[in-house]
Amino acid sequence: MTPPRTPQIPVVVLAGFLGSGKTTLLNHLLRNRAGTRIGVIVNDFGAIEIDAMTVSGQVGSTVSLGNGCLCCAVDASELDTFLETLTRPSARLDVIVIEASGLAEPQELVRMLLASDNPHILYGGLVEVVDAAEFDRTRQRHPEIDRHLAVADLVVLNKTDQVGEAERERLRAAVAELSGPAAVISAVHGRIDPELFFDPALRPDHEDKVRQLTFEDLLREEAPDGHEGHDDHLHASYESVDFTSDIPMDPRRFMEFLDSRPDGLYRIKGFADFGEGDRDHTYALHAVGRFLRFVPRPWARGEQRLTQLVMIGAGIDAAALSAGLAACRADGAERADEPGRADAAEVERAMWGVLRYVQEQAPEPEVFDAHGTADPREAAAEA
């Protein structure tokens, strides 16, 4: 029996100019993490690590980089050192968040992550925090914000309570134009739904019973009503769409759907069955912004062969997405329940688009060499 594989840990880059509310947003995630173990790398610019002090002790593992800017490193080796610490099996982390300096170049942090040799991490997206009240003045002082927004996967328009409704709509339109396909979420005090960053962790019952009191518990008690996340209706700013099919997906149509996915669609996660394209494997799908990766896994004995996907975004057309995926289903000779009827060469050609984005599962903790069938950095560059 094959032992279970160690899942890769998503690494999310949290960026934004000074005062935009990155640390406030991060602390909101930490107090509403629902048992998820978050590792934090604080890239604080300056000798006094104010941001590191703010979040210290609230997570399972915290690494502070101290004076200087992480993105100025010549290569990814320094970042890999910190990631190696946080991805040790003993840390048992579910997600890692890099809070970038307000003066960092976020695209360089993303480049480092994609160039990393650590097989236990997975790029989780670039989240850019924007101060709604200071946006125009920030653009005048730092015109590079336009470039930062252009590479973001998710934009959080923060402090929207400090501007009027008309101004808020103008700012949202301006940010959306600069950020292109990225989802744009409005927020007050950095309060966004944590599920935009990570999936809630499922822990064995005995772990919850014996765990120590955490900062998450203490900070929740400090909230005005103790139900910050629900009362602020955080879920209202985005939409989640589920799709399930017992008919395999046609790989060519499915890749056309992914290549043309609409603006505002931030995350896609789940599993795809390609039927005759690969009867031995189901394909775990991970997409954030324009980044895309597939990880094949052998079907378990007796496992029902389904395609199950969840799509998360802002301003998306749920009905159109569902219809688009339904149109990707195979039919006739392509169906897995009628094996052998499809032309083998045509099926192989149809799978090429999928295989461009394939990476094998991460190895077990004691093994540190990667065994991917394709270079994930090349796939990311083509995404």
Short mmCIF file of C-alpha atoms in Angstrom, two decimals:
data_model
loop_
_atom_site.label_atom_id
_atom_site.label_comp_id
_atom_site.label_asym_id
_atom_site.label_seq_id
_atom_site.Cartn_x
_atom_site.Cartn_y
_atom_site.Cartn_z
CA MET A 1 0.00 0.00 0.00
CA THR A 2 1.41 3.40 -1.02
CA PRO A 3 1.93 5.72 1.98
CA PRO A 4 0.07 9.03 1.88
CA ARG A 5 1.94 11.92 0.31
CA THR A 6 2.86 15.06 2.21
CA PRO A 7 0.80 17.94 0.81
CA GLN A 8 2.57 21.05 -0.38
CA ILE A 9 2.10 24.17 1.74
CA PRO A 10 0.72 27.24 -0.03
CA VAL A 11 2.87 30.37 0.36
CA VAL A 12 0.94 33.64 0.05
CA VAL A 13 2.68 36.98 -0.49
CA LEU A 14 0.89 39.82 1.32
CA ALA A 15 2.04 43.15 -0.13
CA GLY A 16 1.03 46.81 -0.12
CA PHE A 17 2.54 50.21 0.55
CA LEU A 18 3.27 51.56 4.01
CA GLY A 19 0.09 52.11 6.02
CA SER A 20 -2.20 50.19 3.69
CA GLY A 21 -3.23 47.81 6.48
CA LYS A 22 -1.24 44.63 5.78
CA THR A 23 -0.51 43.87 9.43
CA THR A 24 -4.12 44.58 10.41
CA LEU A 25 -5.28 42.14 7.74
CA LEU A 26 -2.74 39.53 8.86
CA ASN A 27 -3.83 39.80 12.48
CA HIS A 28 -7.44 39.40 11.36
CA LEU A 29 -6.46 36.16 9.62
CA LEU A 30 -4.65 34.96 12.74
CA ARG A 31 -7.60 35.58 15.03
CA ASN A 32 -10.01 33.90 12.60
CA ARG A 33 -7.89 31.01 11.41
CA ALA A 34 -10.33 28.29 12.56
CA GLY A 35 -7.55 25.95 13.67
CA THR A 36 -5.42 26.48 10.58
CA ARG A 37 -1.71 26.57 11.45
CA ILE A 38 -0.18 29.67 9.84
CA GLY A 39 3.53 30.30 9.50
CA VAL A 40 4.50 33.95 9.05
CA ILE A 41 7.59 35.51 7.51
CA VAL A 42 7.62 39.20 8.41
CA ASN A 43 9.71 41.23 5.98
CA ASP A 44 9.86 44.42 8.08
CA PHE A 45 11.88 47.31 6.64
CA GLY A 46 13.87 48.93 9.41
CA ALA A 47 15.84 48.06 12.52
CA ILE A 48 12.83 48.01 14.89
CA GLU A 49 10.56 45.16 13.90
CA ILE A 50 7.21 46.69 14.78
CA ASP A 51 5.24 44.33 12.54
CA ALA A 52 7.07 41.30 13.93
CA MET A 53 6.22 42.40 17.47
CA THR A 54 2.58 42.79 16.52
CA VAL A 55 2.16 39.23 15.28
CA SER A 56 4.73 37.49 17.48
CA GLY A 57 3.33 34.55 19.41
CA GLN A 58 0.11 34.28 17.42
CA VAL A 59 1.24 31.53 15.07
CA GLY A 60 2.90 28.16 15.26
CA SER A 61 6.10 29.43 13.65
CA THR A 62 7.21 33.02 13.11
CA VAL A 63 10.37 34.08 11.30
CA SER A 64 11.42 37.75 11.27
CA LEU A 65 13.92 38.87 8.67
CA GLY A 66 15.06 41.99 10.52
CA ASN A 67 16.68 45.01 8.96
CA GLY A 68 16.54 45.21 5.18
CA CYS A 69 14.27 44.16 2.37
CA LEU A 70 13.87 40.52 1.44
CA CYS A 71 13.31 41.26 -2.24
CA CYS A 72 16.84 42.72 -2.49
CA ALA A 73 18.41 39.26 -2.09
CA VAL A 74 20.46 38.23 -5.11
CA ASP A 75 18.81 34.83 -5.37
CA ALA A 76 16.27 32.65 -3.60
CA SER A 77 18.73 30.93 -1.27
CA GLU A 78 18.03 33.21 1.72
CA LEU A 79 14.29 32.85 1.38
CA ASP A 80 14.71 29.09 1.03
CA THR A 81 16.44 29.02 4.40
CA PHE A 82 13.39 30.46 6.14
CA LEU A 83 10.99 28.32 4.13
CA GLU A 84 12.99 25.24 5.06
CA THR A 85 12.40 26.08 8.73
CA LEU A 86 8.67 26.56 8.28
CA THR A 87 8.14 23.47 6.12
CA ARG A 88 9.70 21.03 8.57
CA PRO A 89 7.20 18.27 9.39
CA SER A 90 7.36 19.16 13.09
CA ALA A 91 5.83 22.60 12.36
CA ARG A 92 2.74 20.97 10.79
CA LEU A 93 1.81 24.22 9.04
CA ASP A 94 -1.13 24.54 6.66
CA VAL A 95 -0.19 27.84 5.01
CA ILE A 96 2.69 30.34 5.06
CA VAL A 97 2.16 34.09 4.71
CA ILE A 98 5.02 36.42 3.76
CA GLU A 99 4.14 39.92 4.90
CA ALA A 100 6.28 41.98 2.54
CA SER A 101 7.83 45.30 3.44
CA GLY A 102 5.85 48.32 2.29
CA LEU A 103 8.85 49.16 0.11
CA ALA A 104 9.26 45.69 -1.39
CA GLU A 105 8.87 44.75 -5.04
CA PRO A 106 6.22 42.02 -4.78
CA GLN A 107 6.96 40.55 -8.20
CA GLU A 108 10.49 39.78 -7.01
CA LEU A 109 9.12 37.87 -4.03
CA VAL A 110 6.91 35.89 -6.39
CA ARG A 111 9.90 35.22 -8.65
CA MET A 112 11.84 33.86 -5.66
CA LEU A 113 9.02 31.55 -4.67
CA LEU A 114 8.68 30.18 -8.19
CA ALA A 115 12.46 29.70 -8.37
CA SER A 116 12.62 27.96 -5.00
CA ASP A 117 13.96 24.42 -4.89
CA ASN A 118 11.85 23.59 -1.82
CA PRO A 119 9.52 20.78 -2.99
CA HIS A 120 7.18 21.26 -0.04
CA ILE A 121 5.81 24.69 -1.01
CA LEU A 122 3.20 25.80 -3.50
CA TYR A 123 2.70 29.35 -4.73
CA GLY A 124 -0.46 30.65 -3.06
CA GLY A 125 -0.83 33.99 -4.81
CA LEU A 126 0.08 37.66 -4.47
CA VAL A 127 -2.37 39.72 -2.41
CA GLU A 128 -1.96 43.49 -2.75
CA VAL A 129 -3.53 45.69 -0.04
CA VAL A 130 -4.59 49.19 -1.13
CA ASP A 131 -5.46 52.10 1.15
CA ALA A 132 -8.68 53.54 -0.29
CA ALA A 133 -8.31 56.83 1.57
CA GLU A 134 -4.75 57.39 0.32
CA PHE A 135 -4.81 55.69 -3.08
CA ASP A 136 -4.49 58.78 -5.28
CA ARG A 137 -1.78 60.33 -3.12
CA THR A 138 0.06 57.00 -2.97
CA ARG A 139 0.07 56.77 -6.78
CA GLN A 140 1.56 60.27 -6.99
CA ARG A 141 4.35 59.42 -4.54
CA HIS A 142 4.84 55.83 -5.70
CA PRO A 143 3.79 55.40 -9.35
CA GLU A 144 5.16 51.86 -9.18
CA ILE A 145 1.92 50.85 -7.48
CA ASP A 146 0.47 50.51 -10.98
CA ARG A 147 3.06 47.82 -11.71
CA HIS A 148 2.36 46.07 -8.40
CA LEU A 149 -1.37 45.95 -9.07
CA ALA A 150 -0.77 44.57 -12.55
CA VAL A 151 0.83 41.40 -11.14
CA ALA A 152 -1.55 40.87 -8.19
CA ASP A 153 -3.82 37.84 -7.98
CA LEU A 154 -6.13 39.42 -5.38
CA VAL A 155 -6.51 43.11 -4.48
CA VAL A 156 -7.93 44.14 -1.10
CA LEU A 157 -9.29 47.69 -1.27
CA ASN A 158 -8.95 48.46 2.41
CA LYS A 159 -10.27 51.31 4.62
CA THR A 160 -13.36 51.76 2.44
CA ASP A 161 -15.21 53.14 5.46
CA GLN A 162 -13.10 56.29 5.15
CA VAL A 163 -14.50 57.30 1.75
CA GLY A 164 -18.01 57.97 0.46
CA GLU A 165 -19.98 55.59 -1.73
CA ALA A 166 -19.32 57.44 -4.99
CA GLU A 167 -15.61 57.70 -4.23
CA ARG A 168 -15.52 54.03 -3.28
CA GLU A 169 -16.99 53.02 -6.63
CA ARG A 170 -14.54 55.29 -8.48
CA LEU A 171 -11.61 53.77 -6.63
CA ARG A 172 -12.82 50.24 -7.20
CA ALA A 173 -13.09 50.90 -10.94
CA ALA A 174 -9.63 52.47 -11.04
CA VAL A 175 -8.04 49.59 -9.14
CA ALA A 176 -9.85 47.02 -11.29
CA GLU A 177 -8.55 48.68 -14.46
CA LEU A 178 -4.97 48.58 -13.16
CA SER A 179 -5.16 45.03 -11.80
CA GLY A 180 -6.69 43.47 -14.90
CA PRO A 181 -7.98 39.95 -14.22
CA ALA A 182 -7.36 40.08 -10.45
CA ALA A 183 -10.31 39.86 -8.06
CA VAL A 184 -10.94 43.10 -6.13
CA ILE A 185 -12.37 42.80 -2.61
CA SER A 186 -13.50 45.76 -0.49
CA ALA A 187 -12.65 45.66 3.21
CA VAL A 188 -12.77 47.64 6.44
CA HIS A 189 -9.96 47.13 8.99
CA GLY A 190 -8.54 44.36 6.78
CA ARG A 191 -11.49 42.08 7.50
CA ILE A 192 -11.75 39.63 4.64
CA ASP A 193 -12.88 36.04 4.71
CA PRO A 194 -9.89 33.82 5.63
CA GLU A 195 -11.06 31.24 3.10
CA LEU A 196 -9.79 33.55 0.37
CA PHE A 197 -6.31 32.78 1.74
CA PHE A 198 -6.60 29.21 2.92
CA ASP A 199 -8.94 26.28 3.40
CA PRO A 200 -10.04 25.58 7.00
CA ALA A 201 -7.89 22.84 8.50
CA LEU A 202 -9.57 19.62 9.57
CA ARG A 203 -7.95 18.39 12.76
CA PRO A 204 -8.58 15.12 14.62
CA ASP A 205 -10.96 15.62 17.52
CA HIS A 206 -8.32 14.72 20.10
CA GLU A 207 -6.07 17.58 18.93
CA ASP A 208 -8.77 20.15 19.68
CA LYS A 209 -9.40 18.66 23.12
CA VAL A 210 -5.81 18.76 24.28
CA ARG A 211 -4.57 21.93 22.63
CA GLN A 212 -3.44 24.91 24.66
CA LEU A 213 -5.25 28.23 24.73
CA THR A 214 -4.04 30.23 21.72
CA PHE A 215 -3.85 33.89 20.80
CA GLU A 216 -6.72 33.16 18.44
CA ASP A 217 -8.94 32.47 21.46
CA LEU A 218 -7.73 35.55 23.33
CA LEU A 219 -8.08 37.91 20.39
CA ARG A 220 -11.58 36.66 19.65
CA GLU A 221 -12.55 37.56 23.21
CA GLU A 222 -11.32 41.09 22.55
CA ALA A 223 -13.63 41.51 19.55
CA PRO A 224 -16.62 43.79 20.33
CA ASP A 225 -19.22 41.07 19.89
CA GLY A 226 -17.12 37.93 19.69
CA HIS A 227 -18.39 37.17 16.19
CA GLU A 228 -16.36 39.51 14.05
CA GLY A 229 -16.28 37.35 10.95
CA HIS A 230 -20.00 36.59 10.74
CA ASP A 231 -21.42 39.94 11.73
CA ASP A 232 -19.36 41.80 9.17
CA HIS A 233 -20.70 39.55 6.38
CA LEU A 234 -17.24 39.00 4.97
CA HIS A 235 -18.53 36.45 2.50
CA ALA A 236 -20.70 39.08 0.79
CA SER A 237 -17.75 40.49 -1.15
CA TYR A 238 -17.01 37.32 -3.09
CA GLU A 239 -18.78 34.28 -4.47
CA SER A 240 -18.01 30.57 -4.42
CA VAL A 241 -19.18 28.22 -7.18
CA ASP A 242 -19.15 24.42 -6.88
CA PHE A 243 -19.06 22.05 -9.83
CA THR A 244 -19.33 18.24 -9.79
CA SER A 245 -19.53 15.87 -12.74
CA ASP A 246 -19.46 12.10 -13.07
CA ILE A 247 -18.70 12.54 -16.77
CA PRO A 248 -14.95 13.02 -17.47
CA MET A 249 -13.69 16.35 -18.71
CA ASP A 250 -12.45 16.77 -22.25
CA PRO A 251 -8.86 17.96 -21.68
CA ARG A 252 -8.76 20.29 -24.68
CA ARG A 253 -12.03 22.03 -23.84
CA PHE A 254 -11.12 22.19 -20.16
CA MET A 255 -7.79 23.90 -20.90
CA GLU A 256 -9.56 26.36 -23.19
CA PHE A 257 -11.89 27.16 -20.28
CA LEU A 258 -8.94 27.67 -17.90
CA ASP A 259 -7.01 29.77 -20.40
CA SER A 260 -9.98 32.10 -20.85
CA ARG A 261 -11.19 32.20 -17.24
CA PRO A 262 -12.86 35.53 -16.52
CA ASP A 263 -11.55 38.51 -14.62
CA GLY A 264 -12.22 38.34 -10.89
CA LEU A 265 -11.90 34.55 -10.67
CA TYR A 266 -9.25 34.31 -7.95
CA ARG A 267 -8.98 30.63 -7.01
CA ILE A 268 -9.88 27.27 -8.53
CA LYS A 269 -9.26 24.13 -6.53
CA GLY A 270 -10.35 20.52 -6.74
CA PHE A 271 -9.87 17.40 -8.85
CA ALA A 272 -10.39 16.68 -12.54
CA ASP A 273 -11.10 13.34 -14.20
CA PHE A 274 -9.87 13.25 -17.80
CA GLY A 275 -11.27 9.82 -18.59
CA GLU A 276 -9.50 8.28 -21.57
CA GLY A 277 -6.87 10.99 -21.34
CA ASP A 278 -5.45 9.25 -18.26
CA ARG A 279 -7.54 6.41 -16.87
CA ASP A 280 -5.04 5.74 -14.06
CA HIS A 281 -5.02 9.17 -12.39
CA THR A 282 -7.15 11.97 -11.04
CA TYR A 283 -5.62 15.44 -11.36
CA ALA A 284 -5.56 17.82 -8.39
CA LEU A 285 -5.94 21.36 -9.73
CA HIS A 286 -4.53 24.47 -8.08
CA ALA A 287 -5.09 27.86 -9.73
CA VAL A 288 -4.60 31.27 -8.19
CA GLY A 289 -4.86 34.30 -10.46
CA ARG A 290 -3.15 33.25 -13.70
CA PHE A 291 -0.99 30.63 -11.97
CA LEU A 292 -1.99 27.04 -12.71
CA ARG A 293 -0.73 23.64 -11.65
CA PHE A 294 -1.95 20.03 -11.88
CA VAL A 295 -0.76 17.21 -9.63
CA PRO A 296 -1.72 13.68 -10.76
CA ARG A 297 -2.64 11.08 -8.17
CA PRO A 298 -3.52 7.40 -8.73
CA TRP A 299 -7.19 6.58 -8.27
CA ALA A 300 -7.81 4.75 -5.01
CA ARG A 301 -9.41 1.34 -5.22
CA GLY A 302 -13.17 1.77 -5.31
CA GLU A 303 -12.96 5.58 -5.49
CA GLN A 304 -15.80 7.19 -7.40
CA ARG A 305 -14.47 8.90 -10.50
CA LEU A 306 -15.65 12.48 -10.32
CA THR A 307 -14.57 15.96 -11.30
CA GLN A 308 -15.08 18.20 -8.27
CA LEU A 309 -14.12 21.87 -8.44
CA VAL A 310 -14.61 24.98 -6.33
CA MET A 311 -14.21 28.44 -7.90
CA ILE A 312 -13.83 31.59 -5.79
CA GLY A 313 -13.94 35.14 -7.07
CA ALA A 314 -15.46 38.60 -7.00
CA GLY A 315 -17.88 39.94 -9.59
CA ILE A 316 -18.07 36.58 -11.35
CA ASP A 317 -21.04 35.12 -13.22
CA ALA A 318 -21.74 31.87 -11.37
CA ALA A 319 -24.23 30.58 -13.95
CA ALA A 320 -21.82 31.26 -16.83
CA LEU A 321 -18.96 29.49 -15.03
CA SER A 322 -21.10 26.43 -14.33
CA ALA A 323 -22.31 26.35 -17.93
CA GLY A 324 -18.76 26.76 -19.21
CA LEU A 325 -17.55 23.80 -17.18
CA ALA A 326 -20.53 21.69 -18.19
CA ALA A 327 -19.60 22.32 -21.82
CA CYS A 328 -16.12 20.90 -21.08
CA ARG A 329 -17.47 17.43 -20.33
CA ALA A 330 -16.51 14.65 -22.72
CA ASP A 331 -19.17 12.97 -24.79
CA GLY A 332 -19.57 9.93 -26.98
CA ALA A 333 -16.33 8.07 -27.63
CA GLU A 334 -14.44 10.29 -25.21
CA ARG A 335 -16.33 9.03 -22.15
CA ALA A 336 -14.49 6.87 -19.66
CA ASP A 337 -17.37 4.40 -19.42
CA GLU A 338 -16.89 3.57 -23.10
CA PRO A 339 -13.14 2.84 -23.18
CA GLY A 340 -11.26 2.09 -26.34
CA ARG A 341 -13.49 3.97 -28.75
CA ALA A 342 -11.60 7.25 -28.79
CA ASP A 343 -8.64 7.68 -31.14
CA ALA A 344 -5.54 7.13 -28.96
CA ALA A 345 -3.36 9.66 -30.80
CA GLU A 346 -6.03 12.34 -30.60
CA VAL A 347 -6.55 11.71 -26.89
CA GLU A 348 -2.79 11.98 -26.29
CA ARG A 349 -2.62 15.28 -28.18
CA ALA A 350 -5.56 16.62 -26.19
CA MET A 351 -3.70 15.90 -22.92
CA TRP A 352 -0.63 17.89 -23.93
CA GLY A 353 -2.19 21.13 -22.70
CA VAL A 354 -2.78 19.60 -19.27
CA LEU A 355 0.66 18.01 -19.02
CA ARG A 356 2.37 21.38 -19.55
CA TYR A 357 1.21 22.30 -16.05
CA VAL A 358 1.83 19.00 -14.29
CA GLN A 359 4.01 18.56 -11.26
CA GLU A 360 4.26 15.32 -9.33
CA GLN A 361 3.35 15.15 -5.65
CA ALA A 362 5.91 16.50 -3.18
CA PRO A 363 8.10 13.70 -1.75
CA GLU A 364 7.96 12.44 1.79
CA PRO A 365 9.49 14.74 4.48
CA GLU A 366 12.76 12.85 4.65
CA VAL A 367 13.32 13.17 0.91
CA PHE A 368 14.30 16.56 -0.45
CA ASP A 369 14.73 16.02 -4.19
CA ALA A 370 11.86 16.84 -6.53
CA HIS A 371 10.54 14.35 -9.07
CA GLY A 372 8.26 16.53 -11.21
CA THR A 373 7.51 15.49 -14.78
CA ALA A 374 7.66 19.14 -15.82
CA ASP A 375 9.43 22.18 -14.43
CA PRO A 376 6.77 24.07 -12.40
CA ARG A 377 8.59 27.34 -13.01
CA GLU A 378 8.23 26.87 -16.76
CA ALA A 379 4.56 26.06 -16.32
CA ALA A 380 4.09 29.12 -14.15
CA ALA A 381 5.75 31.32 -16.74
CA GLU A 382 3.35 30.01 -19.39
CA ALA A 383 0.27 30.38 -17.16
#
